[in-house]
Short mmCIF file of C-alpha atoms in Angstrom, two decimals:
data_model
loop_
_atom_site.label_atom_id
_atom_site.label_comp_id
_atom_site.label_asym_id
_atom_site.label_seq_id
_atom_site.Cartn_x
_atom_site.Cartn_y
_atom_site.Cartn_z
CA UNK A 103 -282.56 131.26 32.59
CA UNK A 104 -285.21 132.84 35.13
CA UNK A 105 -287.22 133.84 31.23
CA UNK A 106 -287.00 130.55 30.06
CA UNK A 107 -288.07 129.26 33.10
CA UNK A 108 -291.27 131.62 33.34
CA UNK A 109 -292.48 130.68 29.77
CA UNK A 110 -292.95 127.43 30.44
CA UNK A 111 -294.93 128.11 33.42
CA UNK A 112 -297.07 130.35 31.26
CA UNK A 113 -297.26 127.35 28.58
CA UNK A 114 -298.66 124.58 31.25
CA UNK A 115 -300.95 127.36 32.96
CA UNK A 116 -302.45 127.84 29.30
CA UNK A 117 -303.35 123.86 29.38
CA UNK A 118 -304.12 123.99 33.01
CA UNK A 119 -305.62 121.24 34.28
CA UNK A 120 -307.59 119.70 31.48
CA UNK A 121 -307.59 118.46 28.14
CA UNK A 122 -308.41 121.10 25.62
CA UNK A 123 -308.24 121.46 21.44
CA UNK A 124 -305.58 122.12 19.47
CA UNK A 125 -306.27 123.91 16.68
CA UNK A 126 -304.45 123.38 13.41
CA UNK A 127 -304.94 123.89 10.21
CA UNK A 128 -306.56 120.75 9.36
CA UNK A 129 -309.47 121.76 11.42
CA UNK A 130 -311.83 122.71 8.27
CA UNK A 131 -311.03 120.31 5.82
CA UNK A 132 -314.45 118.29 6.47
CA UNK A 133 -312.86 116.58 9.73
CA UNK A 134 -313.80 117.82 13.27
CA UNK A 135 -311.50 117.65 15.54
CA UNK A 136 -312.67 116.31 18.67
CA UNK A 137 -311.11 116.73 22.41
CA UNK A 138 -310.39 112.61 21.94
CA UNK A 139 -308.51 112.36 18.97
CA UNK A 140 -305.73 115.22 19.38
CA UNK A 141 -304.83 116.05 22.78
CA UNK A 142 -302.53 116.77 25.44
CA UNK A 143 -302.45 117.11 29.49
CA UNK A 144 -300.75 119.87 30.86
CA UNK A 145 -298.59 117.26 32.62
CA UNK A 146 -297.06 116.05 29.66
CA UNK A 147 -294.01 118.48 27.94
CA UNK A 148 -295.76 118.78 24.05
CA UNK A 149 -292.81 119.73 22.31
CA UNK A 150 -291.51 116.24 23.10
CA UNK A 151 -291.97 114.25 20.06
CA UNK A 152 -291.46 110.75 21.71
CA UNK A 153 -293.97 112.09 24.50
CA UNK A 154 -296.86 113.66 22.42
CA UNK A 155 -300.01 111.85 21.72
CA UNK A 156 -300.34 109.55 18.59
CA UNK A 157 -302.91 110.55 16.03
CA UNK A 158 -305.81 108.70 16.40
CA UNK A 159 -308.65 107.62 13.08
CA UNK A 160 -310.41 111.33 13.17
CA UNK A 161 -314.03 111.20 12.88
CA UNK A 162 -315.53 112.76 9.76
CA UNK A 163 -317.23 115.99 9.91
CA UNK A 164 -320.45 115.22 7.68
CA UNK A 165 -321.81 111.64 7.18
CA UNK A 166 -321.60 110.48 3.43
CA UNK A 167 -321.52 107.48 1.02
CA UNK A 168 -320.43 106.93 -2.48
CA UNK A 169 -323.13 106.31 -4.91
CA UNK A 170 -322.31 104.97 -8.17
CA UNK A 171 -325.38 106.67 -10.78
CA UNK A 172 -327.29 108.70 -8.28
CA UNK A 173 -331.07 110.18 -9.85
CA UNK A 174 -329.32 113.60 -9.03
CA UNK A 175 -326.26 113.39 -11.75
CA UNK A 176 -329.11 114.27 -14.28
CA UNK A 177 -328.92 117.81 -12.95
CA UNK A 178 -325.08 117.84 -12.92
CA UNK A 179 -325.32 116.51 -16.45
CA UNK A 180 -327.36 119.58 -17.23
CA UNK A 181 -324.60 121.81 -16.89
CA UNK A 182 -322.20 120.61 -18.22
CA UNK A 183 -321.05 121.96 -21.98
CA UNK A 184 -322.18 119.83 -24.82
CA UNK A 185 -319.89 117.15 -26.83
CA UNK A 186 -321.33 118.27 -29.91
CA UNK A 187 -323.91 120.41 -31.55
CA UNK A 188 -327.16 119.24 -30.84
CA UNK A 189 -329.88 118.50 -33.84
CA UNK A 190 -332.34 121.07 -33.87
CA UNK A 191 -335.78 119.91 -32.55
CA UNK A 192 -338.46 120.34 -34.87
CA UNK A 193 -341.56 123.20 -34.55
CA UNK A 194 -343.79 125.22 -36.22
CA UNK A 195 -342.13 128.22 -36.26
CA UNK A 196 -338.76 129.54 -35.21
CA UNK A 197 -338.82 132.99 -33.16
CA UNK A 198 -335.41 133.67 -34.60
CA UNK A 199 -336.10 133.34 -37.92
CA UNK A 200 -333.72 130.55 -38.65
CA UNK A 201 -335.30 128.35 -41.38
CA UNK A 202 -335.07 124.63 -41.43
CA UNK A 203 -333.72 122.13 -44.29
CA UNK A 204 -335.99 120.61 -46.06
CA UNK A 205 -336.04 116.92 -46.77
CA UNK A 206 -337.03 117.10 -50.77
CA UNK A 207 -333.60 119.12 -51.25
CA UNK A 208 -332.07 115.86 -50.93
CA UNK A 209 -333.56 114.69 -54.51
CA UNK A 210 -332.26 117.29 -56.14
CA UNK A 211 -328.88 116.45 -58.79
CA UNK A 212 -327.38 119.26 -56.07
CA UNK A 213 -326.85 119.87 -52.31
CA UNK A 214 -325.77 122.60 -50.02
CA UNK A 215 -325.21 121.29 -46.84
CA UNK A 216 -325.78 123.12 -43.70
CA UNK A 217 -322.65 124.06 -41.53
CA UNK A 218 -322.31 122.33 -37.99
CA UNK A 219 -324.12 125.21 -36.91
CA UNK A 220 -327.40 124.67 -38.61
CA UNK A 221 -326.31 127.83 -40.42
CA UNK A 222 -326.39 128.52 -44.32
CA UNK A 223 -322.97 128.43 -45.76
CA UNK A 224 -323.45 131.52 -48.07
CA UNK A 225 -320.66 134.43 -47.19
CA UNK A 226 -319.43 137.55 -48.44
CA UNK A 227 -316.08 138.03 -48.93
CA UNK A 228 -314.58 141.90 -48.81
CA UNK A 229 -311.41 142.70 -49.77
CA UNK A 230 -309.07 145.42 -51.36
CA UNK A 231 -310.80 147.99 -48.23
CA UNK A 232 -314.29 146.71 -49.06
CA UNK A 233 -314.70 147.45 -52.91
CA UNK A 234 -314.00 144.12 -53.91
CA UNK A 235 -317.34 142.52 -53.39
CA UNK A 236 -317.62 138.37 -53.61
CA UNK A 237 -320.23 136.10 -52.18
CA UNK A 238 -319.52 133.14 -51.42
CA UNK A 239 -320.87 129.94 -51.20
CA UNK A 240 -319.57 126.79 -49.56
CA UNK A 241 -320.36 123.15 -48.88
CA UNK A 242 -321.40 122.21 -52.20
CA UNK A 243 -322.41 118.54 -53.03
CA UNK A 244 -322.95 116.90 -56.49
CA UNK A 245 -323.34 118.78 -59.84
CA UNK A 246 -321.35 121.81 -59.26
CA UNK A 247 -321.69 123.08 -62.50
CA UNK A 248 -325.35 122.66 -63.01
CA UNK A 249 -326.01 124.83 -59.75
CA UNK A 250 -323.60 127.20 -61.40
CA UNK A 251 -326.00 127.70 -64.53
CA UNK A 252 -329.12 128.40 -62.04
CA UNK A 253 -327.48 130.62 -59.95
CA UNK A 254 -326.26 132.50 -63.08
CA UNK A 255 -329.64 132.63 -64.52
CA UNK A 256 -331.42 133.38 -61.50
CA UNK A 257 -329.09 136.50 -60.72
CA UNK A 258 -329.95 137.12 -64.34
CA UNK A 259 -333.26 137.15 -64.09
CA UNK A 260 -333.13 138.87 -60.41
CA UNK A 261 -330.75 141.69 -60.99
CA UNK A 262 -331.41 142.23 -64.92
CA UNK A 263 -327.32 141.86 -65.55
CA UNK A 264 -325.06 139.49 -66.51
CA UNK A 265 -323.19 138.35 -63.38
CA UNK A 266 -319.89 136.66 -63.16
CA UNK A 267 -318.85 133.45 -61.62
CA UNK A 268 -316.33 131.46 -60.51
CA UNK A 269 -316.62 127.22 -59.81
CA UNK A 270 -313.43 125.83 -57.69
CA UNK A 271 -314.64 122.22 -58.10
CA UNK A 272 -312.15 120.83 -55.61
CA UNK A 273 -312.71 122.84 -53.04
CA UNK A 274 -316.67 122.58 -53.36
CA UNK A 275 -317.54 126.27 -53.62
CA UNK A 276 -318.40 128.87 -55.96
CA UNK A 277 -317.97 132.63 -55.77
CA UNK A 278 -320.20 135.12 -57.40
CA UNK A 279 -318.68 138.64 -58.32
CA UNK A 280 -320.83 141.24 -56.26
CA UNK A 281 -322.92 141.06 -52.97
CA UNK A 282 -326.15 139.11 -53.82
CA UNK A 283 -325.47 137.46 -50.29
CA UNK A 284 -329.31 138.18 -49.37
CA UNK A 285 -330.17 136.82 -53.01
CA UNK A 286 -328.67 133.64 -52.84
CA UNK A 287 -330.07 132.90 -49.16
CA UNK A 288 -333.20 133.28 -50.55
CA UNK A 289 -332.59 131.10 -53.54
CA UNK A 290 -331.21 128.74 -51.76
CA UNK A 291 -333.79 128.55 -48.82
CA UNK A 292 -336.63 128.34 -51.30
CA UNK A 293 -334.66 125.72 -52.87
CA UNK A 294 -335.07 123.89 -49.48
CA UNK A 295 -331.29 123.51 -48.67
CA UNK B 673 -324.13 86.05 -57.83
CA UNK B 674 -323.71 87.79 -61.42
CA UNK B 675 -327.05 90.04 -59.84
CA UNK B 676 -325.23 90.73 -56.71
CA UNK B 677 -322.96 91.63 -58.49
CA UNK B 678 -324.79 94.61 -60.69
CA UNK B 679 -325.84 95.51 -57.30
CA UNK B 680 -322.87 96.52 -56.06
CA UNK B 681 -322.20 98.15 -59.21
CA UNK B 682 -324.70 99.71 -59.16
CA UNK B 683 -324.57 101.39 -55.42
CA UNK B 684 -320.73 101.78 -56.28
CA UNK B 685 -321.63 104.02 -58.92
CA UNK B 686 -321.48 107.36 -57.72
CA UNK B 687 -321.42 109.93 -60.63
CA UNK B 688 -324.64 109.06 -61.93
CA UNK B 689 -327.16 111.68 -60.69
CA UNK B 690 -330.22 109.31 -59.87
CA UNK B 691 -327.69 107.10 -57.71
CA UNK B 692 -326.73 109.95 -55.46
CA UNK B 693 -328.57 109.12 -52.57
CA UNK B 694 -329.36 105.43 -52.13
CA UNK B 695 -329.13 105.39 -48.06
CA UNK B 696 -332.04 102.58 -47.99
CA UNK B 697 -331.47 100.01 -50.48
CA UNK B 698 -328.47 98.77 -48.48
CA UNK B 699 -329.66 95.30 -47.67
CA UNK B 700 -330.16 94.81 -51.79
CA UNK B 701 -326.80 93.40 -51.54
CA UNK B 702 -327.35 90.69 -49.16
CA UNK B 703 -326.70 87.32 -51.37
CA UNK B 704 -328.51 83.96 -50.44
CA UNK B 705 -325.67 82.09 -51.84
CA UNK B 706 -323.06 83.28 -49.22
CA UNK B 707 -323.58 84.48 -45.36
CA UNK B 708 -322.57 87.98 -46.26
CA UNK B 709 -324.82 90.66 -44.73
CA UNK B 710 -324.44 94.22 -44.82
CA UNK B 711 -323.95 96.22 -41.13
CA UNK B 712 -326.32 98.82 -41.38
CA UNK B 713 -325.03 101.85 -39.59
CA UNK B 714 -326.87 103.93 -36.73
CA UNK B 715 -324.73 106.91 -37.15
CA UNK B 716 -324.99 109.77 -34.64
CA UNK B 717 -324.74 112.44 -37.55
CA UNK B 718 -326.27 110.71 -40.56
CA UNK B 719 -324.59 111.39 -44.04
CA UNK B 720 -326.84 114.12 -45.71
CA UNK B 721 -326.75 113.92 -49.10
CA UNK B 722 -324.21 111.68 -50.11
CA UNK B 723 -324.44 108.15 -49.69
CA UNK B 724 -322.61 105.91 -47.52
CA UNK B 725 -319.74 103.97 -48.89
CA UNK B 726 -319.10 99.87 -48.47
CA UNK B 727 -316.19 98.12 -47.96
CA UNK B 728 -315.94 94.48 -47.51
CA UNK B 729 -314.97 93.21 -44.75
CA UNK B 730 -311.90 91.05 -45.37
CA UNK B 731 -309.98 88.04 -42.92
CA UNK B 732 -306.36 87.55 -42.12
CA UNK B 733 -306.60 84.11 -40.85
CA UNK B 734 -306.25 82.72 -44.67
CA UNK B 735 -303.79 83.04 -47.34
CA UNK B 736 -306.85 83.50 -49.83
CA UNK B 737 -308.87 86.46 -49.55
CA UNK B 738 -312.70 85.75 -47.57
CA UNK B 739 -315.07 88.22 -47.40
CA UNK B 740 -316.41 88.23 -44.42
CA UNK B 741 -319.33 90.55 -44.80
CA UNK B 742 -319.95 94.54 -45.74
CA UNK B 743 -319.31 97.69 -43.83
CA UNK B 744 -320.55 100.91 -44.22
CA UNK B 745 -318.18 104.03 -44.27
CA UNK B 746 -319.72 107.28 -43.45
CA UNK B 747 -318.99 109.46 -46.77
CA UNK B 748 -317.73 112.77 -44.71
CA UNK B 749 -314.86 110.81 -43.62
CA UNK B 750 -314.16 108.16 -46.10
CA UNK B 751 -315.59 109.92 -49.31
CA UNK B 752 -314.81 113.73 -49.36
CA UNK B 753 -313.10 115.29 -52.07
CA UNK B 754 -309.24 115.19 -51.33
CA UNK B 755 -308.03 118.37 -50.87
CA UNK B 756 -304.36 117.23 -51.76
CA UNK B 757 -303.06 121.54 -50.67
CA UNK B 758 -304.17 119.61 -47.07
CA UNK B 759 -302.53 116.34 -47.52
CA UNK B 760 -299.45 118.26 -48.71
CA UNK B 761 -299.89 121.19 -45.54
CA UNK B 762 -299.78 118.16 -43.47
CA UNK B 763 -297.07 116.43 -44.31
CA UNK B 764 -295.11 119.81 -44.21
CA UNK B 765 -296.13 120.43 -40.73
CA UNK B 766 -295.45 116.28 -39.40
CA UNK B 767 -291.96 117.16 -41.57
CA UNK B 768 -291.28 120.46 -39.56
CA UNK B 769 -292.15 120.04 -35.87
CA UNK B 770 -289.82 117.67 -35.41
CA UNK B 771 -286.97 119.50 -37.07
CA UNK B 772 -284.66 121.09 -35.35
CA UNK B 773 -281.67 122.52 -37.22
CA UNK B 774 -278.12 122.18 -35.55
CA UNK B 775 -276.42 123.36 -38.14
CA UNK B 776 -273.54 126.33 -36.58
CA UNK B 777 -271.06 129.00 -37.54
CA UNK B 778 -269.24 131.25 -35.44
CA UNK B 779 -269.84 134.66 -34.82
CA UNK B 780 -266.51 137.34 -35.25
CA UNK B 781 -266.70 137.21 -30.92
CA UNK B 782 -266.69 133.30 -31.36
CA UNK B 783 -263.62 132.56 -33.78
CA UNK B 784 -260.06 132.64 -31.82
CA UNK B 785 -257.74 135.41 -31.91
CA UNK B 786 -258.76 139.14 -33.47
CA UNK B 787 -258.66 141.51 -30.76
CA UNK B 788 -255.41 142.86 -31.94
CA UNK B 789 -255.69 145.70 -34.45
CA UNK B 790 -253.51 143.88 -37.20
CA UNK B 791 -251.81 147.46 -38.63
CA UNK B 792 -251.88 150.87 -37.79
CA UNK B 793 -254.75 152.92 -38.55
CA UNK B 794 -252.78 155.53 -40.92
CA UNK B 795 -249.30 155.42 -42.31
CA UNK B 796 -249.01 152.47 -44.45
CA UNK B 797 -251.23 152.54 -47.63
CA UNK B 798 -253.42 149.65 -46.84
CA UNK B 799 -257.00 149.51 -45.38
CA UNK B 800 -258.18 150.01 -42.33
CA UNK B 801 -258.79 146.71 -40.28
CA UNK B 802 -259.44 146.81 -36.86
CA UNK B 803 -259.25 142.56 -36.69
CA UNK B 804 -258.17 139.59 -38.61
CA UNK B 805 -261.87 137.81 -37.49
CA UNK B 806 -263.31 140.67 -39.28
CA UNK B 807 -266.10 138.88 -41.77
CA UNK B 808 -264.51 140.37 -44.81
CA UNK B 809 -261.42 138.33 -44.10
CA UNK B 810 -260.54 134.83 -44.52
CA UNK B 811 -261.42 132.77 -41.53
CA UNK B 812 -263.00 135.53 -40.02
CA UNK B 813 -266.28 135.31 -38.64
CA UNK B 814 -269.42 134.57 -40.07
CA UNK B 815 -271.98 137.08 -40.34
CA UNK B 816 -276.51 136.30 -39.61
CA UNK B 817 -275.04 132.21 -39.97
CA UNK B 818 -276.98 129.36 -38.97
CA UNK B 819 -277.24 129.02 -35.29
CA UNK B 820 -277.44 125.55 -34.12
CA UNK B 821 -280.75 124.25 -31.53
CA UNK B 822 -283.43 125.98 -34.24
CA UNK B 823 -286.61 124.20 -33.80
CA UNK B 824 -288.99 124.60 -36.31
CA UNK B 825 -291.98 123.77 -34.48
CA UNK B 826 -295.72 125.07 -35.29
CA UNK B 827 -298.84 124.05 -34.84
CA UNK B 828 -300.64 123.16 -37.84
CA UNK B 829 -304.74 124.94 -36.93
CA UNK B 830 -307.10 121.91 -35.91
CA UNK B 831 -309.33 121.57 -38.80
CA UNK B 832 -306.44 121.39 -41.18
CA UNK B 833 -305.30 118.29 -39.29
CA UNK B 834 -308.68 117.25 -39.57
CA UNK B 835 -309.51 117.85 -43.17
CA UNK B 836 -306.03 116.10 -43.47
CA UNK B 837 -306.55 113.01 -42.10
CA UNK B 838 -310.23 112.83 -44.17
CA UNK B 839 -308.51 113.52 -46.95
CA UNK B 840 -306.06 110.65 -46.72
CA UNK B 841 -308.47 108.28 -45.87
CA UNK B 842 -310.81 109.34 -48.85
CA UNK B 843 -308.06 108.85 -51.35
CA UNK B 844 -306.60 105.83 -49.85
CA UNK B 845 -310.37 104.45 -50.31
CA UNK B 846 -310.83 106.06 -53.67
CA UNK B 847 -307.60 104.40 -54.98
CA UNK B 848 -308.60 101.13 -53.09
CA UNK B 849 -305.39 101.47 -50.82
CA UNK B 850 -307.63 101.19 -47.72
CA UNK B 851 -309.07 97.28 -46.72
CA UNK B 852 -310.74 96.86 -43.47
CA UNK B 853 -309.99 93.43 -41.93
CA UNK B 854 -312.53 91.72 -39.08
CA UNK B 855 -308.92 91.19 -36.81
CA UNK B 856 -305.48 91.20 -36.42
CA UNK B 857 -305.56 86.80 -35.69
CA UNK B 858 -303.13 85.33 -37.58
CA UNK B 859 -302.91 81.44 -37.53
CA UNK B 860 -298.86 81.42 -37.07
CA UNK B 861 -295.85 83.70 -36.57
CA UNK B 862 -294.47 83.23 -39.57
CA UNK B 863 -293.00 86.03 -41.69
CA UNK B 864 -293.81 84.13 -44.81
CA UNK B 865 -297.38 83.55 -43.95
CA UNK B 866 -297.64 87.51 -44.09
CA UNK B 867 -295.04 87.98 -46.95
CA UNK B 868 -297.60 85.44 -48.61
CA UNK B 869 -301.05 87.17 -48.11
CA UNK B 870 -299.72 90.30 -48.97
CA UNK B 871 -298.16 88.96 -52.48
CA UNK B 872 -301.65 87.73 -52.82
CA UNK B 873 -303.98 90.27 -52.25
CA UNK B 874 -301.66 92.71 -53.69
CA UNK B 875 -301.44 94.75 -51.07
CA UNK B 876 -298.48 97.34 -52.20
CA UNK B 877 -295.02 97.05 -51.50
CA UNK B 878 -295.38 98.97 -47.83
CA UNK B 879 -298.48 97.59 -45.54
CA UNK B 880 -299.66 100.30 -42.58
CA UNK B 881 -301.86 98.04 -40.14
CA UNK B 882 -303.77 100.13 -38.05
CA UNK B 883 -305.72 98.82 -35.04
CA UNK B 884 -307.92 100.12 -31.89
CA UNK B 885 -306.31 98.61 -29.07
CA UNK B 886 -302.08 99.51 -27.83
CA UNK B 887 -301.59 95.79 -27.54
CA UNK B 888 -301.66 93.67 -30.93
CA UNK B 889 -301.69 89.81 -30.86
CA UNK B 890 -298.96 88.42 -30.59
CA UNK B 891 -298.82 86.65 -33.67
CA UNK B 892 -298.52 89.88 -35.86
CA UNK B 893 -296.74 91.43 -33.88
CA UNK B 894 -293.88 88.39 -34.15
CA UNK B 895 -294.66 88.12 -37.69
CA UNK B 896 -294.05 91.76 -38.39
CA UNK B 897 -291.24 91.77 -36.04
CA UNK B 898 -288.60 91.33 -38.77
CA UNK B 899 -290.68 92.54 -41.90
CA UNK B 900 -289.53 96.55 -41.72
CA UNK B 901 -292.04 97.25 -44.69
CA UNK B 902 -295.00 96.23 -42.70
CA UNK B 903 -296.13 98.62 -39.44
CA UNK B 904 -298.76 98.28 -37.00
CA UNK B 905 -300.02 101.30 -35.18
CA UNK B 906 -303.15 101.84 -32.76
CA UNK B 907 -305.98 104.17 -33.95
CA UNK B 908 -304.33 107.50 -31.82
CA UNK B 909 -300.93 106.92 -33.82
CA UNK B 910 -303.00 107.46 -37.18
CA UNK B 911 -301.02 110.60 -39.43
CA UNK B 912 -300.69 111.89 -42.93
CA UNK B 913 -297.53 111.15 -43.05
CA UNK B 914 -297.34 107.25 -42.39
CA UNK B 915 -300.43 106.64 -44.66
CA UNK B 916 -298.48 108.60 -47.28
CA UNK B 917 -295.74 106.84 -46.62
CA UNK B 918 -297.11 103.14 -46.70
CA UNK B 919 -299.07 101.87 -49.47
CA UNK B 920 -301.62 99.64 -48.35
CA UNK B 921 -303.77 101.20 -45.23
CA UNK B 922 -305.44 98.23 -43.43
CA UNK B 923 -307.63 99.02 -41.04
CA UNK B 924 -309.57 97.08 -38.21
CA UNK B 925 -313.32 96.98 -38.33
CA UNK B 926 -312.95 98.56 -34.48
CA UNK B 927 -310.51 100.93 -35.49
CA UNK B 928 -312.67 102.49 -39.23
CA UNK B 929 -315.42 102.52 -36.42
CA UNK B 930 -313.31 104.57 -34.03
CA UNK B 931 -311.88 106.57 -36.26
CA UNK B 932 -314.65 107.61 -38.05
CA UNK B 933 -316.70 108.66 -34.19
CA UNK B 934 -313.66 110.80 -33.11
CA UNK B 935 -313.74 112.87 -36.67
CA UNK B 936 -316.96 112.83 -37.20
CA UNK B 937 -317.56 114.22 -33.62
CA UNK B 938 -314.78 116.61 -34.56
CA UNK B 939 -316.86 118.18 -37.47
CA UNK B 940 -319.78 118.42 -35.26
CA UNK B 941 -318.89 119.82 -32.06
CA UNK B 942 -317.94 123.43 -30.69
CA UNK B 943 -314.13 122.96 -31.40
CA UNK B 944 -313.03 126.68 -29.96
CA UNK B 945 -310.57 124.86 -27.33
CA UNK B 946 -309.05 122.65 -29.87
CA UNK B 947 -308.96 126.03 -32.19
CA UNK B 948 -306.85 128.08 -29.05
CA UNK B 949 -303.27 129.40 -29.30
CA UNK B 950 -301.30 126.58 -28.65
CA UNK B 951 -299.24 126.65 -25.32
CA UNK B 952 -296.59 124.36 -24.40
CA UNK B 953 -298.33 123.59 -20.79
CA UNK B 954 -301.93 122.74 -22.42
CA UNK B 955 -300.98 119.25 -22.65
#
């Protein structure tokens, strides 16, 4: 009894006398906590729900109001990750080397269009541990065959050889037996596609 | 009209080489005689080489078929070439991951009875058996059986579901199974009125209405109520499967326009997240 009775005189000589702060864990959660909305007097017995204070409107920490389009959302906007692939702004010259479409391609009875990337769809394709050898190219518009034929007799002309292909006219590609990846870029850049 | 007419042909025509890319000559088509005019599209990714298709835009508030103007469909979504291995892969997948297999059979632990050796080991002449629910017996147990609660779930990867659902919609269109309508207004409630304009226009046994809004007006909806060959769905609902499975794909002129922004922002956009593993909690 005589231990019980000493801790609560410790308790009201901690609040001697005054009002003070009680700290919680709300206290950093953009509210201060001021002496006038939480507090007790030592007089009153805190553990005493009926008895302690009610919780008064809290005054916020840092002043603010809600803006609907504020001129600063441009610089949020700025990082944030595209929705899609951006078009590619036209210069001069490209510093990586990347070479740009050209528009006359599109008169042509054939079309290789470029992926979402701005890339060249032209691939090679290694198999059976890297002997078997087939480029590959993709994204194929209009008269299939007819590019066929050139690319034949280009490679023909190019590597002095007869070189074997293969049209899958559904699927809008043809593959070309051997790596002439670097070839057929070229063709098909100077062909403006 | 008969010029119009040669017109359209003409822009219709798509193998001939020198009518391959006719993006400009769209308002050709516009007629004096009617108030038909052509909605020239602004798209966000342009078509590159191939041209944009038209479709007329039809009404539902007549028995009679009105054209009501033309559309344009952008050709990566409407016009590809079908790649029926991804019509087929997707129709598979909408098949399988709602599957689940509860077919059972019990296990030699599972059946009743057997923990008796049935004979002696030695002694007798016959073969050794340690239990009657032995699989090589009769009634016995059954051995690597079905086990019932198999899902067959999977994830078909994104650009197959993509490719899919251009597919479908390309060879609806190329075998004139797809008709965009201006709205869903019907002028009653009446079955017949639908049963009617559907004998009419000879729109297929099976009718897949396909709108961009959850909430349909109410006369369809009525009118459809009791008609179990004729479905209404909103644009997210669209699948493989249910244009497959309906003959006649009619689509709003909101919902060919919504459809055709989602997948075409699809094929243009950094897709890596829609490309991840698939986890149950992503959702």
């Amino acid at each position: 009894m005589a231990t019980v009775w000493r801790s609560q005189r410790a308790f009201a000589r901690f609040f001697a006398g005054k009002t003070v702060r009680i700290l919680n864990n709300a206290s950093d959660l953009g509210a201060k906590l001021t002496p006038a909305s939480i507090s007790v007097s030592s007089t009153q017995n805190y553990s005493n729900y009926a008895k302690s204070p009610f919780v008064k409107r809290i005054k916020e920490q840092y002043e603010f109001d809600i803006v609907k389009n504020p001129p600063e959302w441009a610089y949020v906007e700025r990082l944030m990750p595209f929705e899609s692939i951006p078009n590619v702004t036209p210069k001069e010259t490209y510093p990586s080397g990347w070479i740009p479409p050209k528009e006359e391609a599109k008169n042509l009875p054939y079309f290789i269009a470029r992926t979402r990337n701005h890339q060249m769809p032209i691939y090679l394709d290694l198999s059976m541990k890297g002997t078997r050898k087939i480029s590959l190219i993709r994204r194929i518009e209009g008269d299939i065959w007819l590019l066929n034929d050139l690319i034949k007799e280009h490679l023909q002309k190019t590597q002095k050889r007869y070189v074997e292909t293969r049209v899958h006219e559904l699927g809008r590609f043809i593959e070309v037996k051997g790596d002439f990846v670097t070839t057929l870029r070229d063709w098909a850049y100077a062909q403006g596609f | 009209m008969t010029s119009t007419l040669i017109n359209v042909f003409k822009k219709l025509n798509i193998t001939a080489v020198t009518q391959i890319r006719l993006c400009s000559s769209a308002t050709n088509v516009v007629s004096e005689h009617r108030d038909i005019s052509v909605i020239k599209k602004d798209w966000k990714f342009p078509p590159q080489y191939t041209k944009p298709r038209e479709v007329w835009i039809e009404n539902l508030d007549t028995v009679k078929e009105n054209k009501l103007g033309l559309f344009e469909l952008h050709p990566l979504i409407y016009a590809t070439v079908p790649r029926i291995d991804l019509i087929h892969r997707n129709v598979e997948w909408q098949k399988k991951y709602r599957w689940v297999s509860w077919a059972h059979t019990k296990t030699r632990a599972e059946v009743r009875g057997g923990g008796r050796k049935p004979w002696p080991q030695k002694g007798l002449g016959r073969a050794r058996h340690g239990s009657i629910r032995s699989p090589l017996w009769r009634g016995g147990g059954i051995v690597h059986g079905p086990r019932s609660g198999k899902t067959h779930f999977f994830m078909l990867p994104f650009h197959m579901r993509i490719h899919g659902l251009t597919s479908t919609l390309s060879a609806k269109f190329a075998q004139d199974d797809l008709h965009v309508v201006k709205d869903l207004e019907l002028p009653t409630e009446e079955s017949e009125y639908l049963i009617d304009l559907i004998k009419e226009r000879n729109w297929g046994p099976s009718v897949l209405i396909v709108d961009d809004t959850d909430y349909a007006p109410r006369n369809i909806t009525v009118a459809t109520d009791n008609l179990p060959y004729v479905n209404i769905m909103p644009v997210y609902g669209l699948n493989v499967y249910s244009m497959l499975k309906h003959d006649t794909l009619i689509l709003t002129h909101a919902a060919a326009q919504k459809i055709e922004e989602r997948l075409l922002n699809h094929l243009h956009s950094n897709t890596a997240i829609q490309q991840a593993k698939f986890k149950l909690d992503q959702v």
